[in-house]
mmCIF file of C-alpha atoms in Angstrom:
data_model
loop_
_atom_site.group_PDB
_atom_site.id
_atom_site.type_symbol
_atom_site.label_atom_id
_atom_site.label_comp_id
_atom_site.label_asym_id
_atom_site.label_seq_id
_atom_site.Cartn_x
_atom_site.Cartn_y
_atom_site.Cartn_z
ATOM 1 C CA UNK U 1 116.080 69.865 -34.569
ATOM 2 C CA UNK U 2 119.197 71.724 -33.385
ATOM 3 C CA UNK U 3 116.990 74.509 -32.119
ATOM 4 C CA UNK U 4 115.314 72.092 -29.681
ATOM 5 C CA UNK U 5 118.670 70.815 -28.446
ATOM 6 C CA UNK U 6 119.970 74.355 -27.920
ATOM 7 C CA UNK U 7 116.712 75.377 -26.240
ATOM 8 C CA UNK U 8 116.935 72.339 -23.968
ATOM 9 C CA UNK U 9 120.577 73.020 -23.054
ATOM 10 C CA UNK U 10 119.836 76.697 -22.359
ATOM 11 C CA UNK U 11 116.694 76.040 -20.317
ATOM 12 C CA UNK U 12 118.105 73.122 -18.292
ATOM 13 C CA UNK U 13 120.137 75.300 -15.860
ATOM 14 C CA UNK U 14 117.081 77.454 -15.163
ATOM 15 C CA UNK U 15 114.937 74.409 -14.491
ATOM 16 C CA UNK U 16 117.581 72.902 -12.199
ATOM 17 C CA UNK U 17 117.979 76.229 -10.392
ATOM 18 C CA UNK U 18 114.211 76.401 -9.866
ATOM 19 C CA UNK U 19 114.108 72.844 -8.514
ATOM 20 C CA UNK U 20 117.010 73.580 -6.191
ATOM 21 C CA UNK U 21 115.255 76.698 -4.893
ATOM 22 C CA UNK U 22 112.080 74.675 -4.336
ATOM 23 C CA UNK U 23 114.062 72.039 -2.414
ATOM 24 C CA UNK U 24 115.630 74.631 -0.096
ATOM 25 C CA UNK U 25 112.268 76.336 0.400
ATOM 26 C CA UNK U 26 110.743 73.013 1.506
ATOM 27 C CA UNK U 27 113.650 72.325 3.889
ATOM 28 C CA UNK U 28 113.415 75.816 5.357
ATOM 29 C CA UNK U 29 109.668 75.441 5.936
ATOM 30 C CA UNK U 30 110.242 72.144 7.758
ATOM 31 C CA UNK U 31 112.976 73.695 9.904
ATOM 32 C CA UNK U 32 110.794 76.706 10.685
ATOM 33 C CA UNK U 33 107.870 74.453 11.647
ATOM 34 C CA UNK U 34 110.159 72.382 13.915
ATOM 35 C CA UNK U 35 111.514 75.554 15.503
ATOM 36 C CA UNK U 36 108.039 76.897 16.178
ATOM 37 C CA UNK U 37 107.076 73.580 17.756
ATOM 38 C CA UNK U 38 110.138 73.668 20.034
ATOM 39 C CA UNK U 39 109.460 77.292 21.014
ATOM 40 C CA UNK U 40 105.823 76.470 21.777
ATOM 41 C CA UNK U 41 106.977 73.610 24.019
ATOM 42 C CA UNK U 42 109.371 75.982 25.811
ATOM 43 C CA UNK U 43 106.553 78.482 26.352
ATOM 44 C CA UNK U 44 104.152 75.764 27.521
ATOM 45 C CA UNK U 45 106.713 74.562 30.090
ATOM 46 C CA UNK U 46 107.320 78.173 31.146
ATOM 47 C CA UNK U 47 111.017 77.702 30.445
ATOM 48 C CA UNK U 48 113.126 80.473 31.892
ATOM 49 C CA UNK U 49 114.821 82.745 29.382
ATOM 50 C CA UNK U 50 118.415 83.876 29.638
ATOM 51 C CA UNK U 51 119.117 87.022 31.619
ATOM 52 C CA UNK U 52 120.578 90.026 29.781
ATOM 53 C CA UNK U 53 123.993 89.269 31.268
ATOM 54 C CA UNK U 54 123.804 85.626 30.126
ATOM 55 C CA UNK U 55 122.762 86.757 26.646
ATOM 56 C CA UNK U 56 125.757 89.103 26.485
ATOM 57 C CA UNK U 57 128.072 86.321 27.674
ATOM 58 C CA UNK U 58 126.696 83.954 25.043
ATOM 59 C CA UNK U 59 127.085 86.540 22.278
ATOM 60 C CA UNK U 60 130.620 87.339 23.474
ATOM 61 C CA UNK U 61 131.493 83.641 23.189
ATOM 62 C CA UNK U 62 132.139 83.184 26.905
ATOM 63 C CA UNK U 63 130.008 80.049 26.965
ATOM 64 C CA UNK U 64 128.734 77.739 24.258
ATOM 65 C CA UNK U 65 125.623 75.873 23.214
ATOM 66 C CA UNK U 66 125.688 73.304 26.007
ATOM 67 C CA UNK U 67 123.516 75.295 28.400
ATOM 68 C CA UNK U 68 120.867 75.948 25.775
ATOM 69 C CA UNK U 69 121.070 72.306 24.649
ATOM 70 C CA UNK U 70 120.353 71.227 28.244
ATOM 71 C CA UNK U 71 117.390 73.588 28.539
ATOM 72 C CA UNK U 72 115.895 72.534 25.209
ATOM 73 C CA UNK U 73 116.769 68.877 25.701
ATOM 74 C CA UNK U 74 118.210 68.449 22.209
ATOM 75 C CA UNK U 75 121.709 68.203 20.847
ATOM 76 C CA UNK U 76 120.888 70.057 17.626
ATOM 77 C CA UNK U 77 119.051 73.326 18.057
ATOM 78 C CA UNK U 78 117.516 75.136 15.100
ATOM 79 C CA UNK U 79 118.745 78.730 14.980
ATOM 80 C CA UNK U 80 115.198 80.050 15.131
ATOM 81 C CA UNK U 81 114.894 78.649 18.652
ATOM 82 C CA UNK U 82 117.550 81.154 19.733
ATOM 83 C CA UNK U 83 114.905 83.867 19.228
ATOM 84 C CA UNK U 84 113.392 82.565 22.443
ATOM 85 C CA UNK U 85 116.628 82.966 24.403
ATOM 86 C CA UNK U 86 118.400 85.934 22.770
ATOM 87 C CA UNK U 87 116.298 89.085 22.972
ATOM 88 C CA UNK U 88 118.815 91.895 23.395
ATOM 89 C CA UNK U 89 118.457 94.824 21.051
ATOM 90 C CA UNK U 90 121.363 95.847 18.843
ATOM 91 C CA UNK U 91 121.710 99.085 20.819
ATOM 92 C CA UNK U 92 121.835 97.211 24.148
ATOM 93 C CA UNK U 93 124.547 94.925 22.820
ATOM 94 C CA UNK U 94 126.472 97.890 21.402
ATOM 95 C CA UNK U 95 126.375 99.595 24.808
ATOM 96 C CA UNK U 96 127.561 96.361 26.422
ATOM 97 C CA UNK U 97 130.529 96.191 24.036
ATOM 98 C CA UNK U 98 131.371 99.834 24.719
ATOM 99 C CA UNK U 99 131.512 99.114 28.464
ATOM 100 C CA UNK U 100 133.267 95.731 28.083
ATOM 101 C CA UNK U 101 135.767 96.063 25.245
ATOM 102 C CA UNK U 102 136.178 92.863 23.247
ATOM 103 C CA UNK U 103 139.539 91.131 23.628
ATOM 104 C CA UNK U 104 142.230 91.645 21.004
ATOM 105 C CA UNK U 105 141.888 87.985 19.979
ATOM 106 C CA UNK U 106 139.009 85.508 20.077
ATOM 107 C CA UNK U 107 137.739 82.340 18.415
ATOM 108 C CA UNK U 108 134.783 82.186 16.035
ATOM 109 C CA UNK U 109 133.164 79.056 14.676
ATOM 110 C CA UNK U 110 133.220 80.358 11.120
ATOM 111 C CA UNK U 111 136.880 81.288 10.830
ATOM 112 C CA UNK U 112 138.917 80.010 13.710
ATOM 113 C CA UNK U 113 140.961 82.782 15.250
ATOM 114 C CA UNK U 114 140.109 86.460 14.888
ATOM 115 C CA UNK U 115 142.397 89.312 15.905
ATOM 116 C CA UNK U 116 141.658 92.985 16.391
ATOM 117 C CA UNK U 117 144.588 95.280 15.696
ATOM 118 C CA UNK U 118 144.929 99.034 15.943
ATOM 119 C CA UNK U 119 147.140 100.996 13.559
ATOM 120 C CA UNK U 120 147.665 104.626 12.666
ATOM 121 C CA UNK U 121 145.100 104.314 9.876
ATOM 122 C CA UNK U 122 142.417 102.897 12.178
ATOM 123 C CA UNK U 123 141.420 99.390 13.192
ATOM 124 C CA UNK U 124 141.592 96.058 11.454
ATOM 125 C CA UNK U 125 139.902 92.743 12.167
ATOM 126 C CA UNK U 126 141.958 89.873 10.753
ATOM 127 C CA UNK U 127 140.535 86.377 10.237
ATOM 128 C CA UNK U 128 142.768 83.294 10.442
ATOM 129 C CA UNK U 129 142.112 79.677 9.592
ATOM 130 C CA UNK U 130 144.714 77.074 10.561
ATOM 131 C CA UNK U 131 147.201 79.864 11.256
ATOM 132 C CA UNK U 132 146.883 81.500 7.827
ATOM 133 C CA UNK U 133 145.233 84.845 7.240
ATOM 134 C CA UNK U 134 142.113 84.386 5.137
ATOM 135 C CA UNK U 135 140.600 87.857 5.272
ATOM 136 C CA UNK U 136 140.393 91.190 6.986
ATOM 137 C CA UNK U 137 138.122 94.175 7.509
ATOM 138 C CA UNK U 138 139.378 97.718 8.106
ATOM 139 C CA UNK U 139 137.620 100.475 10.023
ATOM 140 C CA UNK U 140 138.195 104.180 10.569
ATOM 141 C CA UNK U 141 137.223 104.226 14.240
ATOM 142 C CA UNK U 142 136.463 101.962 17.174
ATOM 143 C CA UNK U 143 132.713 102.624 17.040
ATOM 144 C CA UNK U 144 132.612 101.088 13.550
ATOM 145 C CA UNK U 145 134.439 98.012 14.885
ATOM 146 C CA UNK U 146 131.886 97.584 17.654
ATOM 147 C CA UNK U 147 128.965 98.073 15.268
ATOM 148 C CA UNK U 148 130.516 95.492 12.923
ATOM 149 C CA UNK U 149 130.736 93.004 15.802
ATOM 150 C CA UNK U 150 127.119 93.709 16.804
ATOM 151 C CA UNK U 151 125.973 93.179 13.219
ATOM 152 C CA UNK U 152 127.981 89.993 12.747
ATOM 153 C CA UNK U 153 127.096 88.351 16.030
ATOM 154 C CA UNK U 154 123.388 89.209 16.078
ATOM 155 C CA UNK U 155 122.708 88.369 12.427
ATOM 156 C CA UNK U 156 124.315 84.960 13.003
ATOM 157 C CA UNK U 157 121.825 84.350 15.815
ATOM 158 C CA UNK U 158 118.498 85.076 14.192
ATOM 159 C CA UNK U 159 116.660 86.185 11.086
ATOM 160 C CA UNK U 160 114.859 88.820 13.145
ATOM 161 C CA UNK U 161 118.184 90.654 13.421
ATOM 162 C CA UNK U 162 118.881 90.175 9.704
ATOM 163 C CA UNK U 163 115.604 91.924 8.998
ATOM 164 C CA UNK U 164 116.276 94.610 11.621
ATOM 165 C CA UNK U 165 119.900 95.456 10.815
ATOM 166 C CA UNK U 166 121.250 96.476 7.445
ATOM 167 C CA UNK U 167 124.919 96.314 6.466
ATOM 168 C CA UNK U 168 124.914 100.110 6.645
ATOM 169 C CA UNK U 169 124.541 99.733 10.447
ATOM 170 C CA UNK U 170 128.313 99.700 10.861
ATOM 171 C CA UNK U 171 129.480 101.882 7.976
#
């Protein structure tokens, strides 16, 4: 009798984990189907894509979602729809950042404020939330900083970049 109770207690987390994974898989499929439908509508209407310069500006955080929301006609835009608008390659974006150095401080949705500081040891990106430091990344040279920014910004835009870029891209 105790063996069944122990077996049930041990197997319950695995069953719950499997059900949770199934739930997220179903949600992701629905979101992907919705995204494909929206992209097909954009293609059918021959909706203009963003120019390279506009894509760079969007990735640099110079303008927000409002323009894309107007084009799509929805307040909430699935991330997969950004594949239609953001088509720059990682190398193109890296070259853009080399020509247009990022500012020493900027705002990111995930953290709040982000600062880039140079020291004798190299470079450091420091993340702040509500004025308190919550994390940092250190780099040996400026090229690594730029590659880190390319990786972070592009992989937050689309899964195609997650599949294309590996974390080793900036190390």
